[in-house]
Amino acid sequence: MNWGLFFDLTVSGLTLGSLYALIALGYSMVYGILKLLNFAHGDVYMVGAFLGWYALHALGGPLNPTFTGAVVLLLMFIVAMLGCGVLGVAIERFAYRPLRNAPRIAPLISALGVSIFLQNSALLIFGAAFRDYNTFALIGVKTYSIGQLFFSVPQLLTVVTAIGLMIALTVFVARSRLGKAMRSTSFDREAASMMGIDVDRVISVTFFIGSALAGAAGVMFALVFGQIYHFMGFIAGLKGFTAAVLGGIGSIPGAMVGGLIVGLAESYATGYLPQGSTFQNLYVFALLILVILIRPSGLFGRAAISKV
Amino acid sequence: MDQPPDTPRIGVDEWVASVEGKRERYTGVRGAVLQRWERLPPAARVLVFAVPAAVFPFVTSEGNLFRFGLFTLVYALLALGLNIVVGFAGLLDLGYVAFFGCGAYLYAILASPQFGYHWQAEAAIPVVVLGTAIVGLLVGLPSRRLLGDYLAILTLFFGQAFVVFVNNANRISFPFFGHVDLTGGSNGIANIDPFNFFGFKIDTTRKQYYLLLIAVALVLILLAFVNESRTGRAWRALREDPLAAEVMSIPVNRLKLLAFVFGAGVAGLTGAIYGTIATAALPGDYDVGLLITIYAIMILGGFGSIMGIVVGAVIVSSVPELLRSSANARPLFYGAILIAILVKLRPWRLLAAELGGLVAFGFAIHAVASAAYPRLVHGQSIGSGLFARGLDHWMLFPSNSVKIADVAYILLVAAIVMYPQLGRLWRAVLLPPLLYLVMFVWENLLLVQIGGATRLILLGAMLVALMNIRPQGLFGTATVEIV
């Protein structure tokens, strides 16, 4: 067995996987509370990548940044996460909240509308050309190795940041008062509002956190892969959703594990399966169908009990 | 029997009673038209659409027939098929366009120089429809166990997978046949034969138009029969409440699958026809843009309303075509804004004050800008004519409009999101500046890119707005939620 290739694929799979996991978290949290497929989530991720790009260029660009690389990176993440969080809250307020008691299909259509609106607004403003982060100029080209395991700085940064964000989220949901309110809202919205929980506020916070994570993922994607464009959110959103479904939608640890599985599967498919680089998405699709056939509620999901 | 006014009437469902009340409230011109319309027999209602559609080719040019007629009918057919899946059975099928593509590619394989087959249409069409239906069955089978939302994502993925597949299926090697160029890759399959029914070739635009019209009529008749059948009733029942339907021993899963396959079949038929119109099957034609368009048609018309779909198809296919040129786009846009204001601002004094405020605001801004920052008024509006030249004296046209317009666009989106949160007074005061901002962005950004992103932006915004105002669509009836 070629261990070098295996390690390479694993590293890139983990990198991709942590991006998908961050996107999946947003889907999963929103779905857990509103039972809504937020199709616009992938486009929020795209907006995050562009916000990061603008922040980078507002700070002098990758070639002669105003501060050292680390500070610039931090500011990029802050701008992208805050901007996307606000965007997510606005989307919820404007497109989903008025439809909370409408037939189930109405918010889905509204989400589709928001998605196409964001995509084409980005096309209008950013243009159709690819933008480049030029990560090499910003934080260097150095590659580290442990034995045959090679990884670059952006890859390491992505995995570590993603893990950090996920731990922070887990602690927030498990320990804080607001996290508790989120859990109870997702368990039973009506009962939660009767217990004096401000459900609207909890939903806003959920959208803020989910969208901020997507924004962070957008910046990370751009750091690792360099190029961003207006249509990048669509396929990433699809993969993120696949990850959320794989892990069991509505479950936070499920979204993380699901993301890693999808990322690794895509990476291994690229390397090992016939014509993997063209058909990688088909292989991920097949994996999704397989998991759904065996465990319809996902790996970590509970079977839904519906009462009349 | 006398009853106190506030108690509900015994034996009459409250919702049914309120519908009758609504019907009685039809007043004015709209009420008269609606009442007339509801009294018409169904056959006469069909004639209202059928006669203009049949006459259309004789009053317009070949190019217009192609741009407006053919595409409207293709969209209408697609939306009718999707309506079975979404409107009747309540499944959110986001891979629908892939079945359309399947139909086009299957027909292209059977009747083009790609493999040298040149099948007659009477043999090829059943094969294409059946083949697409089988694909639909295969996609639908794993989703049988799924909840509605999972189906959405599965089908969305399938749609993507289809595009990836046809883009790359020119280098697949099969176990027994060796290397086969199945779909021509990104070049697609060109030179598709026109339909050939027993030697009668459908090769002119006008013939294609009538063929499509016949197809629409056939599907409509089929739908009318299905609607009255056991299956149609069962579909509607399970759309309203799957659980109750299952309790009534309706085989929910089988019926859902049937609806899915039925929709796929209609899409396949449409795909084959579209293939002959375009004379080529290209992977780019079957992507998300078309999916959104079809959904917009169905939603505009209203779920489950067949008449609504026809109207929706006419609107959605012709408005973007008209929007292609700025000469048409401008009156449409300002007309829509004016109508919205006329409908929304009720006491005429308020309306007059807002419009006057808007005009005054424009002149004031223009005067301040030309005095302080002359660069802001150096540009010119697009187009010619009195209106465009008049705008030059009222609207700001920065000489380097791109960057300012981008910022203004983001500001506008933020302003529109914030606007409904304001109090009444503030909304009244801030309406003229908001309208001015809308017009500024329109003139400086959207009108410039009218051929590209603008149309889809307007489509997306329309979807969101429509869902906010009327979740059941223009012609749909609100479903009753019983708690």
PDB file of C-alpha atoms in Angstrom, chain B residues 204-392:
ATOM      1  CA  THR B 204     -40.829  24.189 -38.690  1.00  0.00           C
ATOM      2  CA  THR B 205     -41.363  26.411 -35.693  1.00  0.00           C
ATOM      3  CA  ARG B 206     -45.069  26.593 -36.369  1.00  0.00           C
ATOM      4  CA  LYS B 207     -45.444  22.815 -36.527  1.00  0.00           C
ATOM      5  CA  GLN B 208     -43.450  22.466 -33.329  1.00  0.00           C
ATOM      6  CA  TYR B 209     -45.673  25.031 -31.686  1.00  0.00           C
ATOM      7  CA  TYR B 210     -48.808  23.110 -32.543  1.00  0.00           C
ATOM      8  CA  LEU B 211     -47.223  19.847 -31.484  1.00  0.00           C
ATOM      9  CA  LEU B 212     -46.467  21.405 -28.110  1.00  0.00           C
ATOM     10  CA  LEU B 213     -49.979  22.779 -27.901  1.00  0.00           C
ATOM     11  CA  ILE B 214     -51.359  19.298 -28.542  1.00  0.00           C
ATOM     12  CA  ALA B 215     -49.014  17.871 -25.901  1.00  0.00           C
ATOM     13  CA  VAL B 216     -50.175  20.469 -23.375  1.00  0.00           C
ATOM     14  CA  ALA B 217     -53.794  19.694 -24.220  1.00  0.00           C
ATOM     15  CA  LEU B 218     -53.196  15.948 -23.835  1.00  0.00           C
ATOM     16  CA  VAL B 219     -51.492  16.396 -20.471  1.00  0.00           C
ATOM     17  CA  LEU B 220     -54.276  18.730 -19.332  1.00  0.00           C
ATOM     18  CA  ILE B 221     -56.942  16.208 -20.320  1.00  0.00           C
ATOM     19  CA  LEU B 222     -54.989  13.453 -18.578  1.00  0.00           C
ATOM     20  CA  LEU B 223     -54.721  15.611 -15.478  1.00  0.00           C
ATOM     21  CA  ALA B 224     -58.420  16.387 -15.551  1.00  0.00           C
ATOM     22  CA  PHE B 225     -59.210  12.662 -15.599  1.00  0.00           C
ATOM     23  CA  VAL B 226     -56.648  11.822 -12.943  1.00  0.00           C
ATOM     24  CA  ASN B 227     -57.982  14.631 -10.794  1.00  0.00           C
ATOM     25  CA  GLU B 228     -61.403  13.035 -10.713  1.00  0.00           C
ATOM     26  CA  SER B 229     -60.120   9.489 -10.272  1.00  0.00           C
ATOM     27  CA  ARG B 230     -59.488   7.481  -7.135  1.00  0.00           C
ATOM     28  CA  THR B 231     -55.785   8.122  -7.475  1.00  0.00           C
ATOM     29  CA  GLY B 232     -56.248  11.873  -7.827  1.00  0.00           C
ATOM     30  CA  ARG B 233     -58.431  12.022  -4.746  1.00  0.00           C
ATOM     31  CA  ALA B 234     -55.932   9.951  -2.840  1.00  0.00           C
ATOM     32  CA  TRP B 235     -53.076  12.265  -3.908  1.00  0.00           C
ATOM     33  CA  ARG B 236     -54.928  15.310  -2.684  1.00  0.00           C
ATOM     34  CA  ALA B 237     -55.785  13.530   0.527  1.00  0.00           C
ATOM     35  CA  LEU B 238     -52.175  12.703   1.232  1.00  0.00           C
ATOM     36  CA  ARG B 239     -51.062  16.206   0.395  1.00  0.00           C
ATOM     37  CA  GLU B 240     -53.452  17.617   2.968  1.00  0.00           C
ATOM     38  CA  ASP B 241     -52.548  15.134   5.678  1.00  0.00           C
ATOM     39  CA  PRO B 242     -50.448  12.029   5.026  1.00  0.00           C
ATOM     40  CA  LEU B 243     -51.150  10.618   8.456  1.00  0.00           C
ATOM     41  CA  ALA B 244     -54.913  10.864   8.102  1.00  0.00           C
ATOM     42  CA  ALA B 245     -54.631   9.425   4.607  1.00  0.00           C
ATOM     43  CA  GLU B 246     -52.689   6.455   5.911  1.00  0.00           C
ATOM     44  CA  VAL B 247     -55.265   5.899   8.621  1.00  0.00           C
ATOM     45  CA  MET B 248     -57.889   5.799   5.877  1.00  0.00           C
ATOM     46  CA  SER B 249     -55.851   2.881   4.469  1.00  0.00           C
ATOM     47  CA  ILE B 250     -54.553   4.851   1.493  1.00  0.00           C
ATOM     48  CA  PRO B 251     -51.227   3.315   0.428  1.00  0.00           C
ATOM     49  CA  VAL B 252     -49.240   6.499   1.010  1.00  0.00           C
ATOM     50  CA  ASN B 253     -45.814   5.328  -0.082  1.00  0.00           C
ATOM     51  CA  ARG B 254     -46.966   3.665  -3.264  1.00  0.00           C
ATOM     52  CA  LEU B 255     -48.975   6.735  -4.263  1.00  0.00           C
ATOM     53  CA  LYS B 256     -46.073   9.069  -3.591  1.00  0.00           C
ATOM     54  CA  LEU B 257     -43.844   6.937  -5.760  1.00  0.00           C
ATOM     55  CA  LEU B 258     -46.505   6.863  -8.457  1.00  0.00           C
ATOM     56  CA  ALA B 259     -46.765  10.655  -8.460  1.00  0.00           C
ATOM     57  CA  PHE B 260     -42.988  10.955  -8.636  1.00  0.00           C
ATOM     58  CA  VAL B 261     -42.797   8.559 -11.592  1.00  0.00           C
ATOM     59  CA  PHE B 262     -45.727  10.253 -13.308  1.00  0.00           C
ATOM     60  CA  GLY B 263     -44.005  13.625 -13.044  1.00  0.00           C
ATOM     61  CA  ALA B 264     -40.769  12.150 -14.363  1.00  0.00           C
ATOM     62  CA  GLY B 265     -42.635  10.748 -17.374  1.00  0.00           C
ATOM     63  CA  VAL B 266     -44.119  14.131 -18.269  1.00  0.00           C
ATOM     64  CA  ALA B 267     -40.703  15.730 -17.881  1.00  0.00           C
ATOM     65  CA  GLY B 268     -39.230  13.072 -20.184  1.00  0.00           C
ATOM     66  CA  LEU B 269     -41.829  13.792 -22.850  1.00  0.00           C
ATOM     67  CA  THR B 270     -41.120  17.515 -22.597  1.00  0.00           C
ATOM     68  CA  GLY B 271     -37.403  16.816 -22.792  1.00  0.00           C
ATOM     69  CA  ALA B 272     -37.789  14.892 -26.037  1.00  0.00           C
ATOM     70  CA  ILE B 273     -39.797  17.735 -27.563  1.00  0.00           C
ATOM     71  CA  TYR B 274     -37.315  20.300 -26.302  1.00  0.00           C
ATOM     72  CA  GLY B 275     -34.492  18.264 -27.825  1.00  0.00           C
ATOM     73  CA  THR B 276     -36.054  18.576 -31.266  1.00  0.00           C
ATOM     74  CA  ILE B 277     -36.646  22.300 -30.794  1.00  0.00           C
ATOM     75  CA  ALA B 278     -33.103  23.032 -29.693  1.00  0.00           C
ATOM     76  CA  THR B 279     -31.780  20.349 -32.102  1.00  0.00           C
ATOM     77  CA  ALA B 280     -29.135  19.628 -29.472  1.00  0.00           C
ATOM     78  CA  ALA B 281     -28.892  18.240 -25.961  1.00  0.00           C
ATOM     79  CA  LEU B 282     -26.427  20.284 -23.931  1.00  0.00           C
ATOM     80  CA  PRO B 283     -25.568  19.655 -20.280  1.00  0.00           C
ATOM     81  CA  GLY B 284     -25.876  23.344 -19.375  1.00  0.00           C
ATOM     82  CA  ASP B 285     -29.553  23.437 -20.291  1.00  0.00           C
ATOM     83  CA  TYR B 286     -30.617  21.224 -17.404  1.00  0.00           C
ATOM     84  CA  ASP B 287     -29.214  23.094 -14.455  1.00  0.00           C
ATOM     85  CA  VAL B 288     -30.541  24.888 -11.399  1.00  0.00           C
ATOM     86  CA  GLY B 289     -31.609  28.014 -13.286  1.00  0.00           C
ATOM     87  CA  LEU B 290     -34.297  26.124 -15.160  1.00  0.00           C
ATOM     88  CA  LEU B 291     -35.391  24.391 -11.963  1.00  0.00           C
ATOM     89  CA  ILE B 292     -35.948  27.739 -10.277  1.00  0.00           C
ATOM     90  CA  THR B 293     -37.848  29.022 -13.288  1.00  0.00           C
ATOM     91  CA  ILE B 294     -40.193  26.044 -13.256  1.00  0.00           C
ATOM     92  CA  TYR B 295     -40.744  26.381  -9.531  1.00  0.00           C
ATOM     93  CA  ALA B 296     -41.412  30.084  -9.944  1.00  0.00           C
ATOM     94  CA  ILE B 297     -44.092  29.265 -12.505  1.00  0.00           C
ATOM     95  CA  MET B 298     -45.742  26.714 -10.301  1.00  0.00           C
ATOM     96  CA  ILE B 299     -45.619  28.920  -7.235  1.00  0.00           C
ATOM     97  CA  LEU B 300     -46.820  31.986  -9.038  1.00  0.00           C
ATOM     98  CA  GLY B 301     -49.748  29.990 -10.313  1.00  0.00           C
ATOM     99  CA  GLY B 302     -50.434  28.331  -7.003  1.00  0.00           C
ATOM    100  CA  PHE B 303     -49.890  24.735  -5.979  1.00  0.00           C
ATOM    101  CA  GLY B 304     -52.369  22.361  -7.532  1.00  0.00           C
ATOM    102  CA  SER B 305     -54.085  24.996  -9.646  1.00  0.00           C
ATOM    103  CA  ILE B 306     -53.898  24.071 -13.315  1.00  0.00           C
ATOM    104  CA  MET B 307     -55.173  27.369 -14.645  1.00  0.00           C
ATOM    105  CA  GLY B 308     -52.666  29.185 -12.462  1.00  0.00           C
ATOM    106  CA  ILE B 309     -49.835  27.230 -14.036  1.00  0.00           C
ATOM    107  CA  VAL B 310     -50.756  28.288 -17.536  1.00  0.00           C
ATOM    108  CA  VAL B 311     -50.915  31.929 -16.450  1.00  0.00           C
ATOM    109  CA  GLY B 312     -47.655  31.534 -14.509  1.00  0.00           C
ATOM    110  CA  ALA B 313     -45.911  30.053 -17.545  1.00  0.00           C
ATOM    111  CA  VAL B 314     -46.991  32.969 -19.707  1.00  0.00           C
ATOM    112  CA  ILE B 315     -45.766  35.493 -17.134  1.00  0.00           C
ATOM    113  CA  VAL B 316     -42.478  33.836 -16.204  1.00  0.00           C
ATOM    114  CA  SER B 317     -41.437  33.029 -19.755  1.00  0.00           C
ATOM    115  CA  SER B 318     -42.399  36.343 -21.310  1.00  0.00           C
ATOM    116  CA  VAL B 319     -41.380  38.854 -18.630  1.00  0.00           C
ATOM    117  CA  PRO B 320     -37.661  37.891 -18.621  1.00  0.00           C
ATOM    118  CA  GLU B 321     -37.716  37.911 -22.435  1.00  0.00           C
ATOM    119  CA  LEU B 322     -39.180  41.421 -22.364  1.00  0.00           C
ATOM    120  CA  LEU B 323     -36.679  42.422 -19.691  1.00  0.00           C
ATOM    121  CA  ARG B 324     -33.810  41.601 -22.021  1.00  0.00           C
ATOM    122  CA  SER B 325     -33.844  45.067 -23.537  1.00  0.00           C
ATOM    123  CA  SER B 326     -33.696  48.169 -21.389  1.00  0.00           C
ATOM    124  CA  ALA B 327     -36.344  49.862 -23.544  1.00  0.00           C
ATOM    125  CA  ASN B 328     -38.900  47.323 -22.328  1.00  0.00           C
ATOM    126  CA  ALA B 329     -37.484  46.801 -18.870  1.00  0.00           C
ATOM    127  CA  ARG B 330     -37.805  50.364 -17.712  1.00  0.00           C
ATOM    128  CA  PRO B 331     -41.569  50.824 -18.193  1.00  0.00           C
ATOM    129  CA  LEU B 332     -42.191  47.375 -16.697  1.00  0.00           C
ATOM    130  CA  PHE B 333     -40.144  48.184 -13.611  1.00  0.00           C
ATOM    131  CA  TYR B 334     -41.576  51.635 -12.968  1.00  0.00           C
ATOM    132  CA  GLY B 335     -45.048  50.396 -13.796  1.00  0.00           C
ATOM    133  CA  ALA B 336     -44.733  47.637 -11.196  1.00  0.00           C
ATOM    134  CA  ILE B 337     -43.494  50.087  -8.555  1.00  0.00           C
ATOM    135  CA  LEU B 338     -46.256  52.565  -9.357  1.00  0.00           C
ATOM    136  CA  ILE B 339     -48.936  49.880  -9.125  1.00  0.00           C
ATOM    137  CA  ALA B 340     -47.528  48.642  -5.825  1.00  0.00           C
ATOM    138  CA  ILE B 341     -47.610  52.181  -4.412  1.00  0.00           C
ATOM    139  CA  LEU B 342     -51.092  52.847  -5.751  1.00  0.00           C
ATOM    140  CA  VAL B 343     -52.374  49.663  -4.142  1.00  0.00           C
ATOM    141  CA  LYS B 344     -50.557  50.088  -0.843  1.00  0.00           C
ATOM    142  CA  LEU B 345     -50.928  53.779  -0.039  1.00  0.00           C
ATOM    143  CA  ARG B 346     -54.598  54.158   0.531  1.00  0.00           C
ATOM    144  CA  PRO B 347     -55.702  57.662   1.473  1.00  0.00           C
ATOM    145  CA  TRP B 348     -54.913  59.589  -1.682  1.00  0.00           C
ATOM    146  CA  ARG B 349     -53.470  62.483   0.328  1.00  0.00           C
ATOM    147  CA  LEU B 350     -50.732  60.211   1.651  1.00  0.00           C
ATOM    148  CA  LEU B 351     -50.058  58.934  -1.863  1.00  0.00           C
ATOM    149  CA  ALA B 352     -49.796  62.468  -3.234  1.00  0.00           C
ATOM    150  CA  ALA B 353     -47.549  63.523  -0.366  1.00  0.00           C
ATOM    151  CA  GLU B 354     -45.200  60.541  -0.893  1.00  0.00           C
ATOM    152  CA  LEU B 355     -44.974  61.021  -4.647  1.00  0.00           C
ATOM    153  CA  GLY B 356     -44.457  64.744  -4.252  1.00  0.00           C
ATOM    154  CA  GLY B 357     -41.844  64.047  -1.616  1.00  0.00           C
ATOM    155  CA  LEU B 358     -40.078  61.654  -3.967  1.00  0.00           C
ATOM    156  CA  VAL B 359     -39.924  64.210  -6.790  1.00  0.00           C
ATOM    157  CA  ALA B 360     -38.781  66.965  -4.449  1.00  0.00           C
ATOM    158  CA  PHE B 361     -36.205  64.679  -2.813  1.00  0.00           C
ATOM    159  CA  GLY B 362     -34.765  63.818  -6.217  1.00  0.00           C
ATOM    160  CA  PHE B 363     -34.389  67.439  -7.272  1.00  0.00           C
ATOM    161  CA  ALA B 364     -32.926  68.396  -3.907  1.00  0.00           C
ATOM    162  CA  ILE B 365     -30.327  65.597  -4.018  1.00  0.00           C
ATOM    163  CA  HIS B 366     -29.512  66.401  -7.613  1.00  0.00           C
ATOM    164  CA  ALA B 367     -29.039  70.109  -6.808  1.00  0.00           C
ATOM    165  CA  VAL B 368     -26.846  69.394  -3.780  1.00  0.00           C
ATOM    166  CA  ALA B 369     -24.777  66.840  -5.682  1.00  0.00           C
ATOM    167  CA  SER B 370     -24.198  69.017  -8.726  1.00  0.00           C
ATOM    168  CA  ALA B 371     -23.090  71.866  -6.460  1.00  0.00           C
ATOM    169  CA  ALA B 372     -20.852  69.862  -4.118  1.00  0.00           C
ATOM    170  CA  TYR B 373     -19.723  66.775  -6.065  1.00  0.00           C
ATOM    171  CA  PRO B 374     -20.200  67.387  -9.811  1.00  0.00           C
ATOM    172  CA  ARG B 375     -18.769  63.965 -10.551  1.00  0.00           C
ATOM    173  CA  LEU B 376     -21.951  62.420  -9.164  1.00  0.00           C
ATOM    174  CA  VAL B 377     -24.063  63.788 -12.002  1.00  0.00           C
ATOM    175  CA  HIS B 378     -21.634  63.428 -14.901  1.00  0.00           C
ATOM    176  CA  GLY B 379     -22.978  60.170 -16.231  1.00  0.00           C
ATOM    177  CA  GLN B 380     -26.051  59.629 -18.345  1.00  0.00           C
ATOM    178  CA  SER B 381     -28.989  57.310 -18.146  1.00  0.00           C
ATOM    179  CA  ILE B 382     -29.232  54.439 -20.583  1.00  0.00           C
ATOM    180  CA  GLY B 383     -31.396  54.822 -23.628  1.00  0.00           C
ATOM    181  CA  SER B 384     -32.936  57.775 -25.361  1.00  0.00           C
ATOM    182  CA  GLY B 385     -36.270  59.528 -25.318  1.00  0.00           C
ATOM    183  CA  LEU B 386     -37.881  62.113 -23.142  1.00  0.00           C
ATOM    184  CA  PHE B 387     -37.988  59.970 -20.024  1.00  0.00           C
ATOM    185  CA  ALA B 388     -34.306  59.080 -20.101  1.00  0.00           C
ATOM    186  CA  ARG B 389     -33.195  62.683 -20.734  1.00  0.00           C
ATOM    187  CA  GLY B 390     -35.561  63.904 -18.031  1.00  0.00           C
ATOM    188  CA  LEU B 391     -34.033  61.415 -15.597  1.00  0.00           C
ATOM    189  CA  ASP B 392     -30.630  63.012 -16.200  1.00  0.00           C
TER     190      ASP B 392
END
